[in-house]
XYZ file of C-alpha atoms in Angstrom:
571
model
C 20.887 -2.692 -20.131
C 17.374 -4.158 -21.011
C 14.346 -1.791 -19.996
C 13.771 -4.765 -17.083
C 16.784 -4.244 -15.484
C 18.064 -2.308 -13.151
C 21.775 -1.335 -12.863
C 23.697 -3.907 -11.113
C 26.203 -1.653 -10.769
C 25.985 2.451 -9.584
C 27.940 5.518 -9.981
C 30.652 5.645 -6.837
C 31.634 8.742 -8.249
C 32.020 10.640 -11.365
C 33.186 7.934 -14.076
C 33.470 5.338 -11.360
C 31.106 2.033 -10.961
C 31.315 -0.080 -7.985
C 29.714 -3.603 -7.612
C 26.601 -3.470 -5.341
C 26.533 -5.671 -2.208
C 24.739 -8.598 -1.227
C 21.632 -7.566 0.374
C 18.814 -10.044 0.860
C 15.480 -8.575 0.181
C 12.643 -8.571 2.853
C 9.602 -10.805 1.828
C 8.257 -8.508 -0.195
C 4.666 -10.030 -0.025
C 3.340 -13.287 -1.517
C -0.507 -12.911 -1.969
C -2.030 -15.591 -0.974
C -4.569 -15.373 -2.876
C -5.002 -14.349 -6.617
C -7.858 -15.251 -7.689
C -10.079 -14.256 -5.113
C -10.389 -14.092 -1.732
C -12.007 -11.055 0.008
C -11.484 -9.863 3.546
C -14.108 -11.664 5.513
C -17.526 -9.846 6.124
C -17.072 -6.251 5.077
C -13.461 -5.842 4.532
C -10.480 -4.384 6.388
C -10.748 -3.430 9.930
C -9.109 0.085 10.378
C -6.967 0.980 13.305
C -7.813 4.306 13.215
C -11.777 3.365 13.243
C -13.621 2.449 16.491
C -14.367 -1.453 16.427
C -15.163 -1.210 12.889
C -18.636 -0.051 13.681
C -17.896 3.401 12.083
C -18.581 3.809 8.933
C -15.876 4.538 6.318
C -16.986 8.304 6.180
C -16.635 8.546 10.311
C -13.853 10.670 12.011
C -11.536 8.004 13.285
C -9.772 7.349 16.293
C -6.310 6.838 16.268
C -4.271 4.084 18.109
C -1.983 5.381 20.344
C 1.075 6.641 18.956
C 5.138 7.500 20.371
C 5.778 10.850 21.428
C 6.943 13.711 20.045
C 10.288 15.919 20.068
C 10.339 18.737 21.507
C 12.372 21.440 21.131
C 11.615 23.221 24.276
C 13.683 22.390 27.042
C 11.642 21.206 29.433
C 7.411 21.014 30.162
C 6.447 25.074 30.475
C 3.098 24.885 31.487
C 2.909 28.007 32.313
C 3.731 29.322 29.033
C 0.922 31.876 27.513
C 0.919 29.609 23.818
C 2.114 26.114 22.888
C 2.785 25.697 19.628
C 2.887 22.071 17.889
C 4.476 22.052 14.419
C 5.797 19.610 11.588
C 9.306 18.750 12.316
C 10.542 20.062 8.927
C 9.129 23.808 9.779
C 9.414 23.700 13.329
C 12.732 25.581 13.307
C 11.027 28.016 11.380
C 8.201 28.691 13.639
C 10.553 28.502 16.683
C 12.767 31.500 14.524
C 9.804 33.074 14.453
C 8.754 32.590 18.536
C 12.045 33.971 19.475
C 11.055 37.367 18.048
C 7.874 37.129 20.672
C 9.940 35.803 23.477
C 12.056 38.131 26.329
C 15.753 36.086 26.123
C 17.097 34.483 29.622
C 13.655 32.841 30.442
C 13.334 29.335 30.799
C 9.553 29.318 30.237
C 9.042 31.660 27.693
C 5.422 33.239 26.574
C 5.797 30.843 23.768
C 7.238 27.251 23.496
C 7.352 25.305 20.171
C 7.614 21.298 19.643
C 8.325 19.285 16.789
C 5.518 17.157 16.359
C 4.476 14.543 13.347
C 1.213 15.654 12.829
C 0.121 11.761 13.069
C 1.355 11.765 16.565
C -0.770 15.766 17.109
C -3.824 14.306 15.834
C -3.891 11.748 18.332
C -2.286 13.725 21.346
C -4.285 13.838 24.663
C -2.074 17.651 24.825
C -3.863 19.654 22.515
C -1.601 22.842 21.369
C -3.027 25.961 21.246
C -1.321 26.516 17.922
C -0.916 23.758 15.626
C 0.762 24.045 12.129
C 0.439 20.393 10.476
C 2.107 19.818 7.303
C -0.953 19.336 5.438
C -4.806 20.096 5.755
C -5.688 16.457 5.303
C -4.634 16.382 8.915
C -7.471 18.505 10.255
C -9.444 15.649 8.543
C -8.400 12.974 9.944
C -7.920 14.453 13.394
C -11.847 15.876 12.597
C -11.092 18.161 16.095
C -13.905 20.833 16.093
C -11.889 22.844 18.779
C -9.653 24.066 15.819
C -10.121 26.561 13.147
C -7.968 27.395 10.573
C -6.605 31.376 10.891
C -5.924 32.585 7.129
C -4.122 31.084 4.384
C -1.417 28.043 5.099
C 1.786 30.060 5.673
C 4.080 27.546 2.935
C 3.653 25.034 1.131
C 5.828 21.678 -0.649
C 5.485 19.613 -3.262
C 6.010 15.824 -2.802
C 8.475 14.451 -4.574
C 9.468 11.021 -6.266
C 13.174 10.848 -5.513
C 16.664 8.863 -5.658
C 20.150 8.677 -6.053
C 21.222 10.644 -9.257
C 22.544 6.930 -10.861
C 18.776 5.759 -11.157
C 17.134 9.000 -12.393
C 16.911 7.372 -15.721
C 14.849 4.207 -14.522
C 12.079 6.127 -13.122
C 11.723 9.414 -14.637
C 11.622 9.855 -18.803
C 12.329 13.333 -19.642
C 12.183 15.155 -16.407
C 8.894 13.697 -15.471
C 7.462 10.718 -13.940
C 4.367 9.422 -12.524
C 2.595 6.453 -10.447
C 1.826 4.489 -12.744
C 5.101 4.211 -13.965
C 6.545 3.826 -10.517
C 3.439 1.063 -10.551
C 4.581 -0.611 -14.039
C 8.574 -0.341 -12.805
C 7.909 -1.857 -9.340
C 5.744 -5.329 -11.540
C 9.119 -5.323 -13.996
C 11.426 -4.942 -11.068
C 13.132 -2.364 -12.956
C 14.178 -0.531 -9.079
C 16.561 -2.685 -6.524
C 14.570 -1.163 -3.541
C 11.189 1.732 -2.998
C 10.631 3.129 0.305
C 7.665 4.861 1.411
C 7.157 6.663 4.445
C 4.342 5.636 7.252
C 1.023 7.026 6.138
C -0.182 7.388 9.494
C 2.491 9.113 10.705
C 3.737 11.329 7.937
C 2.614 13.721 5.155
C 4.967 12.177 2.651
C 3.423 8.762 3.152
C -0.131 9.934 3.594
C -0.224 12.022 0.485
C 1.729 9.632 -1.555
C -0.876 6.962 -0.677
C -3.710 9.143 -1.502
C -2.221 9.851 -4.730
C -1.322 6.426 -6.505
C -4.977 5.396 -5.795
C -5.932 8.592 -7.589
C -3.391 7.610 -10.401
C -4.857 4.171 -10.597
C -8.188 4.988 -10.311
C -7.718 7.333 -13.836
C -6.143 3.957 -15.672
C -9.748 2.068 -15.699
C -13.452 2.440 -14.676
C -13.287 -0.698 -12.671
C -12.880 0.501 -9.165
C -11.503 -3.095 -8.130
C -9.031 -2.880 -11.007
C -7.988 -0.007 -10.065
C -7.059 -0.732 -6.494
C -4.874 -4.009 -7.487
C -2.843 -1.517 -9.639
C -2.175 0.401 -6.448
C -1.662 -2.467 -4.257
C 0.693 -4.305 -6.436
C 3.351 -0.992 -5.339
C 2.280 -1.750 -1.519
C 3.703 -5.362 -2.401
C 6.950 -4.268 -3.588
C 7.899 -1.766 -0.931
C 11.358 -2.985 0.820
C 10.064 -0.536 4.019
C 6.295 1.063 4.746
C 6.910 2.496 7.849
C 9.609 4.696 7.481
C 10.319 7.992 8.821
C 11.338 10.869 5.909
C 14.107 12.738 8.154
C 15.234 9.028 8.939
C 15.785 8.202 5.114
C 17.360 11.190 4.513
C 19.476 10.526 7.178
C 20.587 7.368 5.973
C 21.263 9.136 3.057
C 23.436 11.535 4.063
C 25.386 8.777 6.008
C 26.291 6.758 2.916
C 29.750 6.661 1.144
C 28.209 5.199 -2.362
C 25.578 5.150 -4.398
C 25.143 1.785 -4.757
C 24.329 1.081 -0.666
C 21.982 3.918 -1.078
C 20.042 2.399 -3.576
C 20.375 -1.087 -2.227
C 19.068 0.211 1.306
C 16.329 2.892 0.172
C 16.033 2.907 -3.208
C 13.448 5.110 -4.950
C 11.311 6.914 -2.405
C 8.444 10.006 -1.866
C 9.768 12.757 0.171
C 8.584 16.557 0.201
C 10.672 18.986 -1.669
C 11.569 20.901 1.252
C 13.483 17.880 2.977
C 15.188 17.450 -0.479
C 16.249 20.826 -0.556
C 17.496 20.835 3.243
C 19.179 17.736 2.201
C 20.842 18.862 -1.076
C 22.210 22.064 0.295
C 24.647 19.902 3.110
C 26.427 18.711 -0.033
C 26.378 14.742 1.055
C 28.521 11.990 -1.136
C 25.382 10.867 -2.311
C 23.335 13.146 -4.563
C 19.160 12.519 -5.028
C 17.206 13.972 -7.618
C 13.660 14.744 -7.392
C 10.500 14.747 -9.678
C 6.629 15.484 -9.098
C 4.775 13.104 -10.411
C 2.667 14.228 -13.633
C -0.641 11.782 -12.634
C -0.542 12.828 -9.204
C 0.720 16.021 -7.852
C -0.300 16.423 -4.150
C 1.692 18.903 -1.724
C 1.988 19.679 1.799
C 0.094 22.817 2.760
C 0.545 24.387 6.284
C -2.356 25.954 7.621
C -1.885 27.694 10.799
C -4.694 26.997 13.254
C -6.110 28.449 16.621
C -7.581 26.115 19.654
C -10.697 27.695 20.897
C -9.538 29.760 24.091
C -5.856 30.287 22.617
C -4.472 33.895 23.173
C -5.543 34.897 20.171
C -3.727 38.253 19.915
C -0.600 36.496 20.592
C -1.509 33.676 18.114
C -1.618 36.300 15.535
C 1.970 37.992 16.555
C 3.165 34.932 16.020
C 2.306 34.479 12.567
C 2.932 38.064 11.474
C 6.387 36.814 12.747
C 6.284 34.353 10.161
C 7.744 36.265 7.111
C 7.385 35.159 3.551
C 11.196 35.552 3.146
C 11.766 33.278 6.179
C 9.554 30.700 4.369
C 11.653 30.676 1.341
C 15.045 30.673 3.071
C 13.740 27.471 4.933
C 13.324 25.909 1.401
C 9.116 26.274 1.212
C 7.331 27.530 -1.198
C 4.698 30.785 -0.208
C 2.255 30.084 -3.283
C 0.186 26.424 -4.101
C 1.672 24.667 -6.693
C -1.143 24.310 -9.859
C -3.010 20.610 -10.639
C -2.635 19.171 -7.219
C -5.358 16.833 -6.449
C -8.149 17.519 -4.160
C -8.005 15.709 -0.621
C -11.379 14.016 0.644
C -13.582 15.734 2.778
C -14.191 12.191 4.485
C -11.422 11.041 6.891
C -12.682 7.883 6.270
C -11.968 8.015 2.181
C -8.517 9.873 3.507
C -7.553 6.980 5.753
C -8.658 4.036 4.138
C -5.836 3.728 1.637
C -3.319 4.494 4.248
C -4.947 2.186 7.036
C -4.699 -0.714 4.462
C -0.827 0.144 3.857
C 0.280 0.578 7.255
C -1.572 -2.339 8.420
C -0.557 -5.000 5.432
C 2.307 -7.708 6.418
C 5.334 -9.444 4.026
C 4.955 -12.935 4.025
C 6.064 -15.833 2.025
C 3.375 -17.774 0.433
C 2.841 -20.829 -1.609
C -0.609 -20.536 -3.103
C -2.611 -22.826 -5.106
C -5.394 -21.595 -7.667
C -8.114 -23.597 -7.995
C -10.545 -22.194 -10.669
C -13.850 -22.877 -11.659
C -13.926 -24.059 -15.468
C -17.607 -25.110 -15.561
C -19.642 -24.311 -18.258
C -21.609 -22.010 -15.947
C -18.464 -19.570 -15.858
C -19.825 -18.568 -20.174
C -23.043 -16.945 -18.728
C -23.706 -13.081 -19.384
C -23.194 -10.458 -17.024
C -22.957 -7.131 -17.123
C -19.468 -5.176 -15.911
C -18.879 -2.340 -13.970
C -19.659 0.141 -17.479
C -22.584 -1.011 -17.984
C -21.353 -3.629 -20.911
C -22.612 -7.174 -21.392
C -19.672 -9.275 -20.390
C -19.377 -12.727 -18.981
C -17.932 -14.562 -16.196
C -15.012 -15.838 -17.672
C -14.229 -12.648 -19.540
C -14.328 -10.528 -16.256
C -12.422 -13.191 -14.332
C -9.970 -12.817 -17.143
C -9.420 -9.021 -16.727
C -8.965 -9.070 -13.180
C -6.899 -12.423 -13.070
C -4.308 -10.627 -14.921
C -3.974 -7.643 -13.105
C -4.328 -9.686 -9.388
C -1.421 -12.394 -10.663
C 0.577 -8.968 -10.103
C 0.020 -9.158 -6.573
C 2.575 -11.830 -5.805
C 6.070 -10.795 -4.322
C 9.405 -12.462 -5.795
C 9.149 -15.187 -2.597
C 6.037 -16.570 -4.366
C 5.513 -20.136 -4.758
C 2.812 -20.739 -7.090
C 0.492 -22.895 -9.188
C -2.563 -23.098 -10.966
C -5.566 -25.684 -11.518
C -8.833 -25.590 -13.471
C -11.654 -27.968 -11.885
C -14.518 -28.869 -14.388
C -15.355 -31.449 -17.261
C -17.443 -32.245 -19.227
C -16.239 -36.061 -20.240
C -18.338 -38.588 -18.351
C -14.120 -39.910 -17.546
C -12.420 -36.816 -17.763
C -10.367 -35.795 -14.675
C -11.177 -33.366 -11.979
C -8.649 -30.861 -12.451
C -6.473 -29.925 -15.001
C -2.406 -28.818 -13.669
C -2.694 -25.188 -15.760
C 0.632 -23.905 -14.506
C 3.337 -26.081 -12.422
C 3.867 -25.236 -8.598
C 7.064 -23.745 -8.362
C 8.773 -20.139 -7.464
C 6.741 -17.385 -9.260
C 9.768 -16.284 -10.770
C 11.132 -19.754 -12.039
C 10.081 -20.505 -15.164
C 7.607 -22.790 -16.965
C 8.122 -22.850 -21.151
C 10.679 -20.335 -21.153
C 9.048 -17.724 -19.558
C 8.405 -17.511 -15.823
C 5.943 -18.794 -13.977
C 4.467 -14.789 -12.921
C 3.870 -14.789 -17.022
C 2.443 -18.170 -17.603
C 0.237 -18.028 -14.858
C -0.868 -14.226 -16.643
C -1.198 -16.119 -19.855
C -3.079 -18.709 -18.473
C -5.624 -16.561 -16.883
C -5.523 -14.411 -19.688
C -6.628 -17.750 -21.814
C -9.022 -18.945 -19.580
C -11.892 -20.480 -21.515
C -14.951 -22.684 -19.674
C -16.119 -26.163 -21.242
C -19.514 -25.854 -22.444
C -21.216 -28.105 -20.280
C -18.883 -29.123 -18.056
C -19.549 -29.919 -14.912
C -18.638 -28.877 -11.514
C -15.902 -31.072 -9.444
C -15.648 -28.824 -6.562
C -15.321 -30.875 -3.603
C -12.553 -33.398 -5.304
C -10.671 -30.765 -7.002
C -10.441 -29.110 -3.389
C -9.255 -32.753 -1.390
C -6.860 -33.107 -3.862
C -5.467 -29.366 -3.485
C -5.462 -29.854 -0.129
C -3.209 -32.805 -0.044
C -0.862 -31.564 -2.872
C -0.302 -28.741 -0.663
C 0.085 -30.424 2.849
C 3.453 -32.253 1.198
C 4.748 -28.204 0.559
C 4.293 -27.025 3.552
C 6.925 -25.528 5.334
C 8.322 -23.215 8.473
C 7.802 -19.459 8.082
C 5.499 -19.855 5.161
C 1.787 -19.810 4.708
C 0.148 -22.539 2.428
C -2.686 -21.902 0.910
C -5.544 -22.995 -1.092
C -7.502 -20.615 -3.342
C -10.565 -21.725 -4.765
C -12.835 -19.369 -6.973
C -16.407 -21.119 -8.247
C -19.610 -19.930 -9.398
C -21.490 -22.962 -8.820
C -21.884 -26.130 -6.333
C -20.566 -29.588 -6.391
C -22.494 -31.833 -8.965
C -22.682 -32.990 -12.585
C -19.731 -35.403 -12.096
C -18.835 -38.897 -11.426
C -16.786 -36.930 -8.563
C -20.102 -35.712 -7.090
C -20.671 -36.396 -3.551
C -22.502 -35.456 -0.353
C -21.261 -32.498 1.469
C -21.582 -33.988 5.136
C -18.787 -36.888 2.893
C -16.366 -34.162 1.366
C -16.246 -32.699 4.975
C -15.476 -35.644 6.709
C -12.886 -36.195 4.823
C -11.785 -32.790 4.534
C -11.005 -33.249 8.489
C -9.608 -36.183 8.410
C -7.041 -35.226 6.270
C -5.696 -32.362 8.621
C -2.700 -32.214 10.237
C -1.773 -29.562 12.733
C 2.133 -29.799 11.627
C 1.228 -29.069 8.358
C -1.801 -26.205 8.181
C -3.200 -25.881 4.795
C -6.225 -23.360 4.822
C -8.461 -23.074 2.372
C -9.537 -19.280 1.046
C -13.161 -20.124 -0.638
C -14.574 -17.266 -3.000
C -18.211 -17.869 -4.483
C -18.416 -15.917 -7.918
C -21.967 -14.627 -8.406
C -25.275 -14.867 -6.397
C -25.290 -19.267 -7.571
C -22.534 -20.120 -5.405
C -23.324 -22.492 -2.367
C -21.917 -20.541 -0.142
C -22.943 -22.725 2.772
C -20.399 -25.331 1.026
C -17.957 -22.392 1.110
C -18.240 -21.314 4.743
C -18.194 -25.192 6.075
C -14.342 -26.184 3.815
C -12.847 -22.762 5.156
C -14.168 -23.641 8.348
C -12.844 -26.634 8.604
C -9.186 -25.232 7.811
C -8.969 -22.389 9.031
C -9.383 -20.557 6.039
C -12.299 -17.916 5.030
C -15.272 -17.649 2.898
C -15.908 -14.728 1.182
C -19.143 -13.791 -1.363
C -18.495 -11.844 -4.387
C -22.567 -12.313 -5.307
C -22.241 -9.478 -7.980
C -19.731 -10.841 -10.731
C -19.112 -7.242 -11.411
C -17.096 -6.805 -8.513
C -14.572 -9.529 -8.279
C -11.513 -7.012 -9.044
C -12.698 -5.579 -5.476
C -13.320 -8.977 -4.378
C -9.767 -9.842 -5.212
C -8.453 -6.666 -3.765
C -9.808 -6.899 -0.608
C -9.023 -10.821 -0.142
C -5.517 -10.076 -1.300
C -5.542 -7.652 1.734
C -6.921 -9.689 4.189
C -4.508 -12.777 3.824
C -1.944 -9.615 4.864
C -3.459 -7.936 7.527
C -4.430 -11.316 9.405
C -2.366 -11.760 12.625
């Protein structure tokens, strides 16, 4: 089996292989946009912020969520302390209640629910104690009425895990990381990775948090960095998904190879693992911390002002470091695990982009600006003398990443420099990103092209041909249940060609040539503080399409990044 591949066929059993079903994979993404295209004015829009008039450091303000389980009985609300705790060590805490509580009442001094400590933070009913599986909820829920009593009374690492059969693909050695979950998702060496809902769950949030740290160490180019991370968000076969609910399914399969067809690789905490392990199902997981970004649930206990406070702290004298390790917690923090932000903006900004990010199936046109203009210095995010070309180079190769297996893709340079020359150049074929062009496929030539990217000196700029002609090469591809789009990346304006025209001319017959049955929009990115971005705004305009400004070249990798975003979070 190549290093590429993953097994096409899993342990059933000890010695035994069975064949793995047919299971069509979700559209796992299809950017429509690789080359640019930036979330219109200002970026994403986060659910959890009000209007998007807070800024990115501001406690947000969640959307409403489903309610929790309880395990009370019924409503008590007479009860002296209500206690809301993470489903995993809500038995725990309940264990710990009954100690507290006089048996045969049905409203008993204290009453414990389940709760997802998304769905507390958000809660109109405020406990009076509240145990979240991590601190990073007090963050984000940024509730003043709370303060934390002692030391978090367990703790759990999060874990990458999967069936046993696949250990080998994602973990070298007994240890794994990111990165490499990153670099195995781009060489599709997994059938299927899960992640659990970031607003909603520890696992999720955490994990989130973490492969942007892990990312973030691989380059100094913030921008960079975040298409590294985003390329996993465009592989995921499921976003949203409930921990307990994947273990579940789990522990309800009679093979490996459904298991790893249906979930796959996945984060979990090592507590559910344990709890999971220890019923003995058909289908074993194994589990390993990440080495580039260890993060781990904590569970601080905290007091609502005008709690019983002397009952509060029965309760967690109840709560006995041997209980904590015979629910499968650990009592100490684990050493190396990254520091949360102190911003619940910075917390949720990651995890607002993931949850809010939609598969679809694009065909995508690159049109990219090959004047001579594109050869002028700049200087990069370090500080180094670079130039256009060379940073559109860098990030080009990392964005043509983006772009799930249901990809249909091509690639165009507009700009020359012969008096007769044409006004774009075909770089790579249209055709499924995975097909292949030369003998390679088409995700690789389009990376080689990029990566060999190389402006005519004094070329000119054919901007508003090159973009009638992508338009109308695209209208003959469109098709149902597929966005068509055209990206077009310049530095410059239209001029210094026999294609040269007015603008009020280009638009007129950029309208004419619409056609409601077959949508083509047009994503417009100016490169660099030159660009007419009055040009820009009027072609996306008239399509439907967006304009974004990338005025310092230096950013483009965030440019791309947050474009790449938008064409996924637009209803």
């Amino acid at each position: 089996m190549s290093d590429n591949e993953w097994p096409r066929e899993l342990p059933a059993g000890p010695g035994e292989w069975s064949e793995p079903p047919h299971r069509p994979r979700r559209a796992l993404l299809a950017a429509a946009l690789v080359l640019a295209v930036l979330a219109a004015a200002g970026g994403i829009t986060w659910q959890l912020m009000n209007n998007g008039n807070r800024s990115p450091d501001a406690a947000p303000t969640a959307a409403p969520v489903p309610s929790a389980t309880s395990l009370s009985v019924a409503p008590c609300p007479d009860s002296e302390l209500t206690v809301a705790a993470a489903p995993e060590i809500a038995p725990l805490i309940s264990e710990a209640a009954a100690t507290l509580n006089p048996s045969g009442l049905r409203c008993p001094p204290v009453v414990v629910r389940a709760e997802e400590p998304g769905v507390t933070a958000v809660s109109k009913e405020k406990p009076d104690v509240w145990i979240p599986s991590s601190s990073a909820w007090l963050t984000v829920a940024a509730d003043k009425a709370y303060a934390v009593s002692g030391k978090p009374i367990a703790y759990s690492p999060v874990l990458i895990a999967a069936p046993e059969g696949i250990t080998s693909l994602y973990a070298k050695d007994g240890q794994t990381a990111w990165t490499g979950l990153i670099q195995g998702a781009t060489e599709s060496k997994f059938p299927t990775i899960s992640m659990p809902d970031p607003l909603r769950t520890t696992a999720g949030l955490l994990s989130v948090h973490a492969v942007h740290a892990a990312t973030a160490r691989t380059t100094k180019d913030a921008g960079i960095a975040q298409l590294r991370a985003l390329t996993l968000r465009s592989r995921l076969e499921e976003a949203s998904a409930d921990p307990i609910e994947l273990l579940e399914r789990m522990g309800k399969a009679t093979d490996a190879t459904t298991a790893v067809y249906d979930i796959g690789v996945f984060p979990v905490l090592e507590q559910q693992l344990t709890a999971y392990q220890e019923q003995r199902h058909v289908v074993r997981l194994a589990g390993v911390p990440p080495v580039d970004g260890r993060v781990e649930a904590d569970y601080p206990f905290t007091l609502r002002k005008g709690a019983d406070k002397k009952l509060a702290a029965q309760l967690r004298e109840a709560i006995t470091e041997p209980a904590v390790v015979e629910a499968g917690f650990r009592t100490e923090p684990t050493a190396g695990v990254l520091r949360l932000p102190k911003s619940a903006g910075k917390l949720l900004g990651p995890a607002q982009q993931w949850a809010q990010y939609r598969d679809l199936a694009f065909q995508v046109l690159l049109l990219i600006d090959s004047s001579g203009s594109m050869n002028e210095p700049v200087t990069d995010k370090a500080g180094r003398t670079s130039t256009k070309a060379s940073l559109l180079r860098e990030s080009g190769v990392s964005a043509a990443e983006l772009f799930g297996d249901d990809t249909t893709i091509g690639m165009w340079y507009f700009g020359t420099a012969a008096r007769n020359g044409p006004a774009h150049t075909e770089v790579v074929p249209l055709g499924p990103v995975n097909g292949l062009v030369d003998g390679q496929s088409r995700r690789k030539a389009l990376q080689a092209g990029i990566g060999a990217y190389k402006p005519e000196k004094a070329a000119g700029t054919p901007l508003y041909q090159a973009v009638l002609d992508g338009v109308e090469a695209m209208r003959g591809q469109v098709k149902a249940q597929t966005a068509t789009v055209v990206v077009v990346l310049t530095d410059g304006a239209d001029g210094g060609t026999k294609y040269a025209m007015p603008q009020a001319t280009f638009l007129q017959k950029l309208e004419a040539g619409q056609d409601p049955a077959k949508p083509v929009s047009v994503i417009a990115v100016g490169y660099g503080p030159d660009a007419n971005m009055t040009a820009l705004t009027s072609m996306a305009g008239a399509t439907g399409g967006q304009a974004i400004a990338a005025r310092n070249p230096a950013d483009l990798a965030s440019a791309m990044a947050q474009a790449f975003l938008a064409a996924h979070t637009t209803s």
